Coordinates of C-alpha atoms and ligand atoms in Angstrom, one line a residue:
X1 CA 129.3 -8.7 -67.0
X2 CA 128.3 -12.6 -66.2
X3 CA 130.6 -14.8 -66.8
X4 CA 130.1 -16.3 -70.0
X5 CA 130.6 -20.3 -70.9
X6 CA 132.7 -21.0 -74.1
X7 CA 131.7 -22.3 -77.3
X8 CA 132.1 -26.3 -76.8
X9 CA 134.7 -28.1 -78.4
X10 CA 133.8 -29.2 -81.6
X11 CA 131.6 -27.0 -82.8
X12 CA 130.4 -26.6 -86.4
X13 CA 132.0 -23.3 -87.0
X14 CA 130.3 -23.1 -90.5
X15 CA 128.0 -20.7 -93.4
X16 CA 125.4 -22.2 -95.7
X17 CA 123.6 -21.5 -99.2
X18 CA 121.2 -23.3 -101.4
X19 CA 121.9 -24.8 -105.2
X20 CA 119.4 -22.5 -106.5
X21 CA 121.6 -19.2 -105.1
X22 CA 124.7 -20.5 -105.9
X23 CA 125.1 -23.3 -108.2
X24 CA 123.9 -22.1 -111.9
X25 CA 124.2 -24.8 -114.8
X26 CA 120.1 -24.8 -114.5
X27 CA 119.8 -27.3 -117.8
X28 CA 123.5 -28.8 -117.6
X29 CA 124.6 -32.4 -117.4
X30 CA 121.0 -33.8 -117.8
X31 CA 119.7 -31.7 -114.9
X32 CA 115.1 -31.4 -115.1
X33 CA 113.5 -28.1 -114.5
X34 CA 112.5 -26.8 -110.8
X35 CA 109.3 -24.9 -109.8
X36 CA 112.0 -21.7 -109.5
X37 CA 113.3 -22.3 -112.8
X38 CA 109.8 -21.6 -114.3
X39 CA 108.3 -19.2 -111.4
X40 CA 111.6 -16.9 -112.2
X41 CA 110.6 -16.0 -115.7
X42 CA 106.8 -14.8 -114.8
X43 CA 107.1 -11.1 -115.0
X44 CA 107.0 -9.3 -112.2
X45 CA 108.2 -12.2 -109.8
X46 CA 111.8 -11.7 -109.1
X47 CA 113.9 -7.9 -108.9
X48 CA 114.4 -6.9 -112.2
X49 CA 113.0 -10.6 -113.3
X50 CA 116.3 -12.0 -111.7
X51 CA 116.8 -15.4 -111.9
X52 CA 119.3 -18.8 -111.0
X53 CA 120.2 -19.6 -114.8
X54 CA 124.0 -19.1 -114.2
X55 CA 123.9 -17.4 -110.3
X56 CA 127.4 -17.3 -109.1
X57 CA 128.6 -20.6 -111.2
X58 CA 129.4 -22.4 -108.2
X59 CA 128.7 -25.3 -110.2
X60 CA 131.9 -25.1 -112.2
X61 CA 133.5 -23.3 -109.6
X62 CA 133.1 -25.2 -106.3
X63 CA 136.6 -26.2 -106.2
X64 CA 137.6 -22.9 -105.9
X65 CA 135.0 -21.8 -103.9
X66 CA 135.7 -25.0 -101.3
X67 CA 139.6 -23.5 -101.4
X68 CA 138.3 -20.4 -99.9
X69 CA 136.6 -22.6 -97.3
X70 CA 139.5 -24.1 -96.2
X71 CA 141.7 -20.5 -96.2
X72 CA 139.1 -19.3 -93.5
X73 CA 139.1 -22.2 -91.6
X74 CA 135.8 -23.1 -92.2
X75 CA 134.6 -26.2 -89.8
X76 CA 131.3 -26.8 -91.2
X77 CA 129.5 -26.5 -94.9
X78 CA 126.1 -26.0 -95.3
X79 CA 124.9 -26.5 -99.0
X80 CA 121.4 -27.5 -100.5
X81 CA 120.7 -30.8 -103.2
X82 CA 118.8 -29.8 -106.2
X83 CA 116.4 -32.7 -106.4
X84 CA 116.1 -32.2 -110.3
X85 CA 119.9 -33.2 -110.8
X86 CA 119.3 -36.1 -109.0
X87 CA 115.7 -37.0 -110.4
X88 CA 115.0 -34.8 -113.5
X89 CA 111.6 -35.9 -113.4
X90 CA 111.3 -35.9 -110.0
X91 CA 111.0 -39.3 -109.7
X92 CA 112.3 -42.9 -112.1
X93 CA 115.6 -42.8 -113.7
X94 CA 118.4 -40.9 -111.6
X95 CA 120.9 -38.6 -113.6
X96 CA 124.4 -39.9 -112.6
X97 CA 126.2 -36.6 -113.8
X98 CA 124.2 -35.1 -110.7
X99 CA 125.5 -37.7 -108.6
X100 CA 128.5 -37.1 -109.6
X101 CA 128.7 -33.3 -108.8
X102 CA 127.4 -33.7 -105.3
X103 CA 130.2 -36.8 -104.2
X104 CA 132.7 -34.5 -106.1
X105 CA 131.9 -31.4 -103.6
X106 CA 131.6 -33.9 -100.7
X107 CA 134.8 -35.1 -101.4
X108 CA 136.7 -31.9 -101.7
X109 CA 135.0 -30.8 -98.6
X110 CA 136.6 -33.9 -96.3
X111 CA 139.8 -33.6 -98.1
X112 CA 140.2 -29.5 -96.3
X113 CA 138.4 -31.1 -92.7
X114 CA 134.9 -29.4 -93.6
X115 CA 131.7 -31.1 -92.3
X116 CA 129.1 -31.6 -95.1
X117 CA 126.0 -30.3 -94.0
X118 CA 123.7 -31.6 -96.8
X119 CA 119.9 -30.2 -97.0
X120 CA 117.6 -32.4 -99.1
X121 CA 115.2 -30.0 -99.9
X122 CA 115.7 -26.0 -100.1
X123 CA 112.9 -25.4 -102.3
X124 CA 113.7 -26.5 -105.6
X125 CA 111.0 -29.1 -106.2
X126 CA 111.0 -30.5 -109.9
X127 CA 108.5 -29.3 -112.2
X128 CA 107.5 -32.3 -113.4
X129 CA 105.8 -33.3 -109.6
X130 CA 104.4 -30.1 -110.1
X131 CA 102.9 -30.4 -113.4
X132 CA 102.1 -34.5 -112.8
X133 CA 99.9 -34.1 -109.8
X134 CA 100.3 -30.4 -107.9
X135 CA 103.9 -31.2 -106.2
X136 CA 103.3 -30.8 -102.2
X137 CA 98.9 -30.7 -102.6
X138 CA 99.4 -34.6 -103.6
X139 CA 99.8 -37.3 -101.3
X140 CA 102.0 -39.1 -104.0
X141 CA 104.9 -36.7 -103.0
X142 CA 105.3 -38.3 -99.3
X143 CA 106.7 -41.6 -101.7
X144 CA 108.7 -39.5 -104.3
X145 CA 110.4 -37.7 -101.3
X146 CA 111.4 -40.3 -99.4
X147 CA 112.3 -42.1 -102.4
X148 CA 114.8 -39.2 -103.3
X149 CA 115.7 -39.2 -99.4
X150 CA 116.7 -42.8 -99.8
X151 CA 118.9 -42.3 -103.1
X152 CA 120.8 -39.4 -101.2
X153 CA 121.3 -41.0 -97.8
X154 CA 122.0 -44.3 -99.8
X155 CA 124.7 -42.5 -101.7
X156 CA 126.1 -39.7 -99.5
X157 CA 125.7 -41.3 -95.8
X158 CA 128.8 -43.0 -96.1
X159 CA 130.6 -40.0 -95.7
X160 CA 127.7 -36.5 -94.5
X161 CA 126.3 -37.1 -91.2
X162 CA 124.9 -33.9 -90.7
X163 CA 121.6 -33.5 -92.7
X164 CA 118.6 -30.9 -93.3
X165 CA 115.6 -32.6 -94.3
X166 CA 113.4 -29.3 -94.9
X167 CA 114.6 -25.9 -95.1
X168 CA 111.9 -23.3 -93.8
X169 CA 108.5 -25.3 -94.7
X170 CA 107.1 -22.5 -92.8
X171 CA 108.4 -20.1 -95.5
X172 CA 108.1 -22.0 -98.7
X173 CA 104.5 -23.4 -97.6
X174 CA 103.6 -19.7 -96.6
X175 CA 104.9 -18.1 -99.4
X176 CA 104.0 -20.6 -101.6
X177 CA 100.3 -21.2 -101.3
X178 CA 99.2 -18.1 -99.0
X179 CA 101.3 -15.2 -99.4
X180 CA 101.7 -16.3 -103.4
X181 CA 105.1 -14.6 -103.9
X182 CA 107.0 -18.2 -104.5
X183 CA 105.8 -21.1 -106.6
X184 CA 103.2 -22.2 -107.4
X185 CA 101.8 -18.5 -106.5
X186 CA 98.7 -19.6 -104.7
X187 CA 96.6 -17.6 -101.9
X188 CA 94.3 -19.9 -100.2
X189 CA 94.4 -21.0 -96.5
X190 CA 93.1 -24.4 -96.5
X191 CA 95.3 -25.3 -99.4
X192 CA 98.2 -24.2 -97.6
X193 CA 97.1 -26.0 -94.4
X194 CA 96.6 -28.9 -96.2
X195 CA 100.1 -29.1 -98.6
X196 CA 102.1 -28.2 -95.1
X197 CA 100.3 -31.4 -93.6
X198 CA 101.5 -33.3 -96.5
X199 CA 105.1 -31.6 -96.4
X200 CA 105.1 -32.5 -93.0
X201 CA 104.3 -36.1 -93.3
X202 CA 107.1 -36.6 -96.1
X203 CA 109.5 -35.2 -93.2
X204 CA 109.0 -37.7 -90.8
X205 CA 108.8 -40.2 -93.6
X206 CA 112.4 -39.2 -94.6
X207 CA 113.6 -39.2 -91.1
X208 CA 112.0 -42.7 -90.9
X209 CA 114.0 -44.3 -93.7
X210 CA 117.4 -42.2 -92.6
X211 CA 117.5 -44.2 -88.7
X212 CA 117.9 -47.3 -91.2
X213 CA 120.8 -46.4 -93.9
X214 CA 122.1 -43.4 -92.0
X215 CA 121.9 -44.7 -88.0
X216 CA 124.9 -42.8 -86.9
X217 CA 123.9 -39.5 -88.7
X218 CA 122.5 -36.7 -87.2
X219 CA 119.2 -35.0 -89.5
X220 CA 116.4 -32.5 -88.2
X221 CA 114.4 -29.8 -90.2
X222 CA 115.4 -25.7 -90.3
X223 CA 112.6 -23.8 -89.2
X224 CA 112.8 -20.3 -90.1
X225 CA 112.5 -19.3 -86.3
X226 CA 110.8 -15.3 -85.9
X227 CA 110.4 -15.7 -82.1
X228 CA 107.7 -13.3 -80.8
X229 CA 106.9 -10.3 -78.6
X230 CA 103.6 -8.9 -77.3
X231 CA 103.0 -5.1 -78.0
X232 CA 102.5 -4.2 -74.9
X233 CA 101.8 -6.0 -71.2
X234 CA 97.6 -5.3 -71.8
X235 CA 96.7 -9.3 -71.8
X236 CA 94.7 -9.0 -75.2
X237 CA 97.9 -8.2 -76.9
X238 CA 99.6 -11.2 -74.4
X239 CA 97.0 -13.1 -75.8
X240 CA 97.5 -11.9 -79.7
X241 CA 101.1 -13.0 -79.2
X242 CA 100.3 -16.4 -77.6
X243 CA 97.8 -16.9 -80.6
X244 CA 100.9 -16.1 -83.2
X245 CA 103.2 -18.6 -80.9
X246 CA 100.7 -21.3 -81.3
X247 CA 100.0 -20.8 -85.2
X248 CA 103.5 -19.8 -86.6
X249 CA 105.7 -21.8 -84.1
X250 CA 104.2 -24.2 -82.3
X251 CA 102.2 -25.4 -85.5
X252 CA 105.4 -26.9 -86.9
X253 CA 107.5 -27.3 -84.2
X254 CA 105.5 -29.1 -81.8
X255 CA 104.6 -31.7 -85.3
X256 CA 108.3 -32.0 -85.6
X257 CA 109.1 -33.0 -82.3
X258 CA 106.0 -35.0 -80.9
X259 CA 103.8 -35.8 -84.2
X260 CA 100.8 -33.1 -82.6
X261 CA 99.3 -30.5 -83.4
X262 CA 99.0 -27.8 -80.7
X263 CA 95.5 -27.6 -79.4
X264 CA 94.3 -23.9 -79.2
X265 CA 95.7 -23.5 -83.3
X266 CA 93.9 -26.5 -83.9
X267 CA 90.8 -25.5 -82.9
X268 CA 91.0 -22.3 -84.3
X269 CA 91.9 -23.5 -88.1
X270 CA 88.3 -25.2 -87.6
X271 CA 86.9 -22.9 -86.9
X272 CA 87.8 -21.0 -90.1
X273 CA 87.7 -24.0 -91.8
X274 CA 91.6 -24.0 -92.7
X275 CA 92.2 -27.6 -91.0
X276 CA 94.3 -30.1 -92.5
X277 CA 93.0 -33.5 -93.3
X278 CA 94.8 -35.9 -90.8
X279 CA 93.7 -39.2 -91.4
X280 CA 94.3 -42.3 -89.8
X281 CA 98.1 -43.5 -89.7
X282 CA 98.9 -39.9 -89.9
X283 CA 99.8 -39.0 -86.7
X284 CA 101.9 -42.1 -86.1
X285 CA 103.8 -41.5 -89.2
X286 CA 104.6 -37.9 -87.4
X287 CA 105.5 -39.7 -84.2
X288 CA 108.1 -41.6 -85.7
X289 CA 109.7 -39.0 -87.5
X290 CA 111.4 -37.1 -84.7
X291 CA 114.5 -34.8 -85.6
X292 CA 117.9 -35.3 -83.6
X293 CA 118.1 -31.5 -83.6
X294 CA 116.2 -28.1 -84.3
X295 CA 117.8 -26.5 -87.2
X296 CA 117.1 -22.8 -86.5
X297 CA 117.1 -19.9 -89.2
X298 CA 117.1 -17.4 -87.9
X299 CA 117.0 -13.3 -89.1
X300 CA 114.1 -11.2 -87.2
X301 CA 111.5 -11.0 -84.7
X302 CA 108.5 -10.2 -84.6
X303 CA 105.9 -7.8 -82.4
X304 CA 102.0 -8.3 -82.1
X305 CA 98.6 -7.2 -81.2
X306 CA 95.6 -7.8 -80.7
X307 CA 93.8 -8.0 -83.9
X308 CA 89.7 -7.8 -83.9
X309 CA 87.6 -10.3 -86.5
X310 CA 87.2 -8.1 -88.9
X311 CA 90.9 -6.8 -88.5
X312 CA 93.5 -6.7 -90.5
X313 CA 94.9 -10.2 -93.2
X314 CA 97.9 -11.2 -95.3
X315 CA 99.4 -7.8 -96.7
X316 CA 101.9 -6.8 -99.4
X317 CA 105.6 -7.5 -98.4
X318 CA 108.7 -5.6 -99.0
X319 CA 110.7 -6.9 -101.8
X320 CA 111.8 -3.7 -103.2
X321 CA 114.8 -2.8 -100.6
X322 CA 112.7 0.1 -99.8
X323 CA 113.0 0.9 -96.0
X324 CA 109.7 1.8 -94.3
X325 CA 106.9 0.2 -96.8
X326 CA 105.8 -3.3 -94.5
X327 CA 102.6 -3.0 -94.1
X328 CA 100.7 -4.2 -90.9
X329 CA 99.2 -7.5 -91.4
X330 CA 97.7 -10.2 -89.5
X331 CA 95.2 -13.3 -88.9
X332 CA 91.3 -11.6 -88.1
X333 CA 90.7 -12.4 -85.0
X334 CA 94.2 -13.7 -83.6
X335 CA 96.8 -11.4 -83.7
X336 CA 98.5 -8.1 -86.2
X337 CA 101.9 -7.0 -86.4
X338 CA 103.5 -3.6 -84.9
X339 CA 106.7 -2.0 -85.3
X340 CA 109.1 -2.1 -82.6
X341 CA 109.8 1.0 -81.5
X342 CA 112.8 -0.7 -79.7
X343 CA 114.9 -2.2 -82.2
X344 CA 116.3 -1.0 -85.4
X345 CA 116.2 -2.4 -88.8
X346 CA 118.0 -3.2 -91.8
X347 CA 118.1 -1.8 -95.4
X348 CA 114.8 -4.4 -96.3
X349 CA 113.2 -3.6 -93.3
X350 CA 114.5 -6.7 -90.8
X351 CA 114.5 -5.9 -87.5
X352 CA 118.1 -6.6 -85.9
X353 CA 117.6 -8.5 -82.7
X354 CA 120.3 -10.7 -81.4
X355 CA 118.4 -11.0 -77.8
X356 CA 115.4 -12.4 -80.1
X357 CA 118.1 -15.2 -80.7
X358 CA 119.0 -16.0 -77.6
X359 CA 114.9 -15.9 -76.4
X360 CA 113.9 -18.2 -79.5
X361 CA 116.5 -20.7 -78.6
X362 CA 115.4 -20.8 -74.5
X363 CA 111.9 -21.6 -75.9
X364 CA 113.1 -24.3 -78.2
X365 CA 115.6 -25.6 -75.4
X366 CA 112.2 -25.6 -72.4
X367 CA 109.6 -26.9 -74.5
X368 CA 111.5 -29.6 -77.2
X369 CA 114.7 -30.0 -74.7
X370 CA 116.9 -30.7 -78.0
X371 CA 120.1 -29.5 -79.4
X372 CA 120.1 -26.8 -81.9
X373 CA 122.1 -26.4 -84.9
X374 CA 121.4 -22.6 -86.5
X375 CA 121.5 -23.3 -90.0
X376 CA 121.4 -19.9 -91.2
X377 CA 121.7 -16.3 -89.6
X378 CA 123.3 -13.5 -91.3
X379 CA 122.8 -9.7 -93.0
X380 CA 121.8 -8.9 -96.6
X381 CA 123.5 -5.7 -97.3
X382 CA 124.7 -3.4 -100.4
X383 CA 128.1 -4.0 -99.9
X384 CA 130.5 -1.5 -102.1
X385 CA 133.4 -2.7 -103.8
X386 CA 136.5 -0.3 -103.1
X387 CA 139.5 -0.1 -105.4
X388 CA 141.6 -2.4 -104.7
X389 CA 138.9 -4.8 -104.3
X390 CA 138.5 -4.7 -100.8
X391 CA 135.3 -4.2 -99.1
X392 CA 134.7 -3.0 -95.6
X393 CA 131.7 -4.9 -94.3
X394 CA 132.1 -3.6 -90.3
X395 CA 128.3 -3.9 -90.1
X396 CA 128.5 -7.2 -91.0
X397 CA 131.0 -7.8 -88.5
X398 CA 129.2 -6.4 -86.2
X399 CA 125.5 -8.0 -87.0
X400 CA 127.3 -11.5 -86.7
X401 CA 129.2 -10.8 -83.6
X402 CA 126.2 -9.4 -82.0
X403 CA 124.5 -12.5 -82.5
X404 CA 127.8 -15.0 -81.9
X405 CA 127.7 -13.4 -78.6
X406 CA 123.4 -14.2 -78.1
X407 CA 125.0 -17.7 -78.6
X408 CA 127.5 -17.5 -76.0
X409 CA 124.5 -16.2 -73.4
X410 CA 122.4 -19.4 -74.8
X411 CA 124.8 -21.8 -74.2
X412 CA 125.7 -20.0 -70.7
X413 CA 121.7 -20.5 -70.3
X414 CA 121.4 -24.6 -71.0
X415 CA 121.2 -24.1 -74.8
X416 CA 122.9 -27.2 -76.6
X417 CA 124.1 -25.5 -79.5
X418 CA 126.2 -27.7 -81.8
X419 CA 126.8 -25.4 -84.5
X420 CA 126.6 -22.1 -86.3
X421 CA 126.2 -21.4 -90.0
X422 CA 126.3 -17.9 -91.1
X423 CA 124.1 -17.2 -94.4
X424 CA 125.6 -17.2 -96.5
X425 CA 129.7 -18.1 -97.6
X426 CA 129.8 -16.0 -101.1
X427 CA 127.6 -13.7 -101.9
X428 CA 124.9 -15.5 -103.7
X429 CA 120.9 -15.4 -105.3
X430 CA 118.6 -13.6 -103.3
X431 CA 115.2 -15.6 -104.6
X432 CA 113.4 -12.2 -104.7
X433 CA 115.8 -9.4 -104.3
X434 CA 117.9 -10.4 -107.1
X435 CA 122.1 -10.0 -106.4
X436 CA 122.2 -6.6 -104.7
X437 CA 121.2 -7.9 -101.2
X438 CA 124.4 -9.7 -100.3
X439 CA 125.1 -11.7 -97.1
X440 CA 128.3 -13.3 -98.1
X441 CA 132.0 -13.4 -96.8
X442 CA 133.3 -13.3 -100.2
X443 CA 132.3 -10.7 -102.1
X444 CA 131.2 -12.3 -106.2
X445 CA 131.8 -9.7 -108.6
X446 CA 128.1 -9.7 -110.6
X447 CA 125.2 -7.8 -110.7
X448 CA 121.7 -8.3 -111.9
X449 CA 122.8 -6.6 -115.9
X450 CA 126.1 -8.0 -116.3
X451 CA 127.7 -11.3 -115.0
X452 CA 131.0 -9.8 -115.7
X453 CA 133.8 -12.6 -114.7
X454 CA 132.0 -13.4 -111.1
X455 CA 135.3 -13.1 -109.6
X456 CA 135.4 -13.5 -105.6
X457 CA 136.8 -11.1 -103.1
X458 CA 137.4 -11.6 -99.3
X459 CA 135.7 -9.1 -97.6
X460 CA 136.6 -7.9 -94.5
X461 CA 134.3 -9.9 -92.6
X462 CA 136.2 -13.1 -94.2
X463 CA 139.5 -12.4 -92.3
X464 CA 137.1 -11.1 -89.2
X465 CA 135.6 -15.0 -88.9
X466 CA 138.4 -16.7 -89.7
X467 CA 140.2 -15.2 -86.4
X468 CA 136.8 -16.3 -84.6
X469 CA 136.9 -20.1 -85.6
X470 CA 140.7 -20.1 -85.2
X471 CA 140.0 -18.6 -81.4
X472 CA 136.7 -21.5 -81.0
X473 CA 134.7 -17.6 -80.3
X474 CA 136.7 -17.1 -77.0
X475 CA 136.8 -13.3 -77.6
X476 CA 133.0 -12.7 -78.5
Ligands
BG6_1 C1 116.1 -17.9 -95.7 C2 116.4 -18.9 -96.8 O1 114.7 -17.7 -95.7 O2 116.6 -16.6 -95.8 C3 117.5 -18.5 -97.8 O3 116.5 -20.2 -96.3 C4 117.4 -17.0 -98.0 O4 117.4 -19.3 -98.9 C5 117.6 -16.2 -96.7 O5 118.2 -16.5 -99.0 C6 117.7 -14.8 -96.9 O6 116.5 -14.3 -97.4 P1 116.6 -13.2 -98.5 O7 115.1 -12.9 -98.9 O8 117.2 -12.0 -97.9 O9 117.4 -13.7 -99.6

């Protein structure tokens, strides 16, 4: 074995979740309505028509919550602001009871020694943005974002200097206005091309306005990262997997980082006609708007192929927990998906790749030459509760180790890596796949028919990281 370098001083030993997963009181204290709190009650949406309404009540029970935080040692929180408690129209008068909530978390956070790491958006856009003019399709959001931005940094700064400004606009943006399976449900390609060009520009607006309230913060997008593999070494399938590097990657990274779009993807999109609308003053506004880090979430690779014009497009995905149902899918004409034969998978059908980490991160580090902070990377499992209320998550263990120890090769390779946040710290909302896929280190007592008391229990993964941040990872 190479001798590996350590994890560097300081590092953000930390987890993450988002308010929609975790916090509940959906209507309380003057809170407005998000997209999710409306797309959750079309049937057929959500497992078992699942939704946020009460989740794991971390709204009421963040103290104790943040107490478990501090028992493991945690360095570093991760946690998402729900725009409609701050704005419950999105935009005019701000609710100070949502105010309120988020300096009371932040403050019980500094008091046990954890870093804030606040995202601004994870999703949750208000309704009413929606309903007023077509949320992220109107240009009229790149103002009521930053504005929003503003009133957070404004607030907040003085005490969080670690902030998300996206979280996965590749996944929200795909799965909202392609792959329809989160609000507002659409299938179009231009229309997605078009409200990602508008999300893209309210990012680097928002990192504009932060160098001036915030200058000695740190803030930077998470992209959910699904680093890529050819099929096999025949150059069409080299080629497939370039094309999906250049549309799924390089499309937002490269925007993030230098304001440009990548050349090849560009001229593809116009071919099909799928091209944004950049117009003049656009790409400026991108320039300026470059992150201090790459937030990386990361869960999966992915494998591809060649794919003719008249090939395979978007397909069904695999909500259900049912292993073996992913279909192949692809872009005519660029690239399809295949299975890889050399990696296994978990009980939704992710493939478990801890060397994808380490290879997505020695991209990011050659072509951007920025830190990283992963944001989120973790393993949605049935867990069992055992008498006693114990639960043995050694897979767990063993998924996060796994990938703890990718880290260690990255930073051995050149990798800045500032931080680490497992997804997720309790067990929390699955968007789709309701409460049974769990990912946390303490285990919440609820299921998708009865909310019983939500008590929480330390799995066995809890004590497992807590040695590991006690140790700054010198055994992985
Ligand atoms: C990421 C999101 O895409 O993956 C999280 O940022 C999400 O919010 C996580 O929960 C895991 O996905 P899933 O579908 O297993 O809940």
């Amino acid at each position: 074995h190479k001798k590996l370098d350590n994890f560097p001083e300081g590092f953000l030993w930390g987890s993450a979740s988002a308010a929609y997963q975790v916090e509940g009181a959906w209507d309380t204290d003057g809170k407005g309505k998000s997209i999710w709190d409306d797309f959750v009650r079309i049937p057929g949406k959500t497992f078992m028509g699942t939704n946020g309404d009460v989740a794991v009540d971390h709204y009421n029970r963040y103290k104790e919550d943040v107490a478990l935080m501090a028992e493991m040692g945690l360095k570093a929180y991760r946690f998402s602001i729900a725009w409609a408690r701050i704005f419950p129209e999105g935009t005019g008068k701000i609710c100070q009871e949502g105010l309120d909530f988020y300096n009371n978390l932040i403050d019980e956070l500094i008091k046990h020694d954890i870093e804030p790491i606040v995202t601004v958006y994870h999703w949750d856009l208000p309704q009413a943005l929606q309903d007023l003019y077509g949320g992220w399709e109107n240009r009229q959001i790149i103002e009521d974002f930053n504005n929003y931005c503003i009133t957070l940094f404004e607030n907040f700064g003085d005490r969080v200097k670690y902030w998300v400004s996206l979280n996965e606009q590749n996944i929200f943006i795909g799965l909202g206005y392609l792959r329809a399976m989160h609000p507002p449900g659409v299938t179009d390609y231009k229309r997605m091309y078009e409200a990602n060009h508008i999300a893209s520009l309210a990012n680097a607006k928002a990192i504009k306005s932060f160098r001036k309230i915030v200058p000695d913060g740190k803030i930077g997008p998470s992209f959910a990262l699904n680093p890529g593999y050819p099929a096999t070494c025949n150059p069409e399938d080299v080629l497939a997997f370039e094309d999906e590097e250049e549309l799924n990657a390089h499309w937002w990274m490269d925007v993030y980082v230098w304001g440009e779009y990548p050349i090849a993807g560009m001229k593809f999109l116009k071919e099909k006609g799928w091209a944004p609308t950049v117009l003049e003053g656009d790409t400026e506004l991108l320039k300026e708007g470059k992150p201090d880090f790459m937030g990386v979430n990361y869960y999966r690779t992915g494998t591809f192929e060649k794919n003719p014009l008249d090939g395979v497009g978007i397909g069904g995905f695999n909500t259900t927990g049912k292993k073996g149902t992913t279909q192949e899918e692809g872009v005519p004409g660029a690239y399809k998906t295949k299975r890889n034969e050399y990696l296994e998978t978990t009980n939704w059908d992710w493939e478990i790749d801890p060397t994808g980490l380490r290879i997505g991160m020695r991209r990011i580090t050659s072509r951007y030459k920025l830190p990283i902070l992963i944001s989120e990377n973790g393993l949605g499992e049935f867990d069992k509760l055992e008498e006693g209320n114990i639960i043995n998550d050694d897979y767990r263990i063993d998924y996060i180790e796994k990938h703890l120890r990718a880290c260690k090769e990255a930073i051995t390779d050149g990798v800045d890596l500032i931080g680490y946040c497992t997804w997720s710290f309790t067990d929390l909302l699955s968007w789709l796949n309701g409460y049974q896929k769990r990912y946390g280190f303490v285990y919440v007592d609820r299921d998708e028919q009865d909310e019983k008391e939500m008590a929480r229990y330390k799995k066995k993964s809890f004590y497992w990281y807590k040695d590991v941040i006690m140790n700054n990872g010198k055994d992985i």
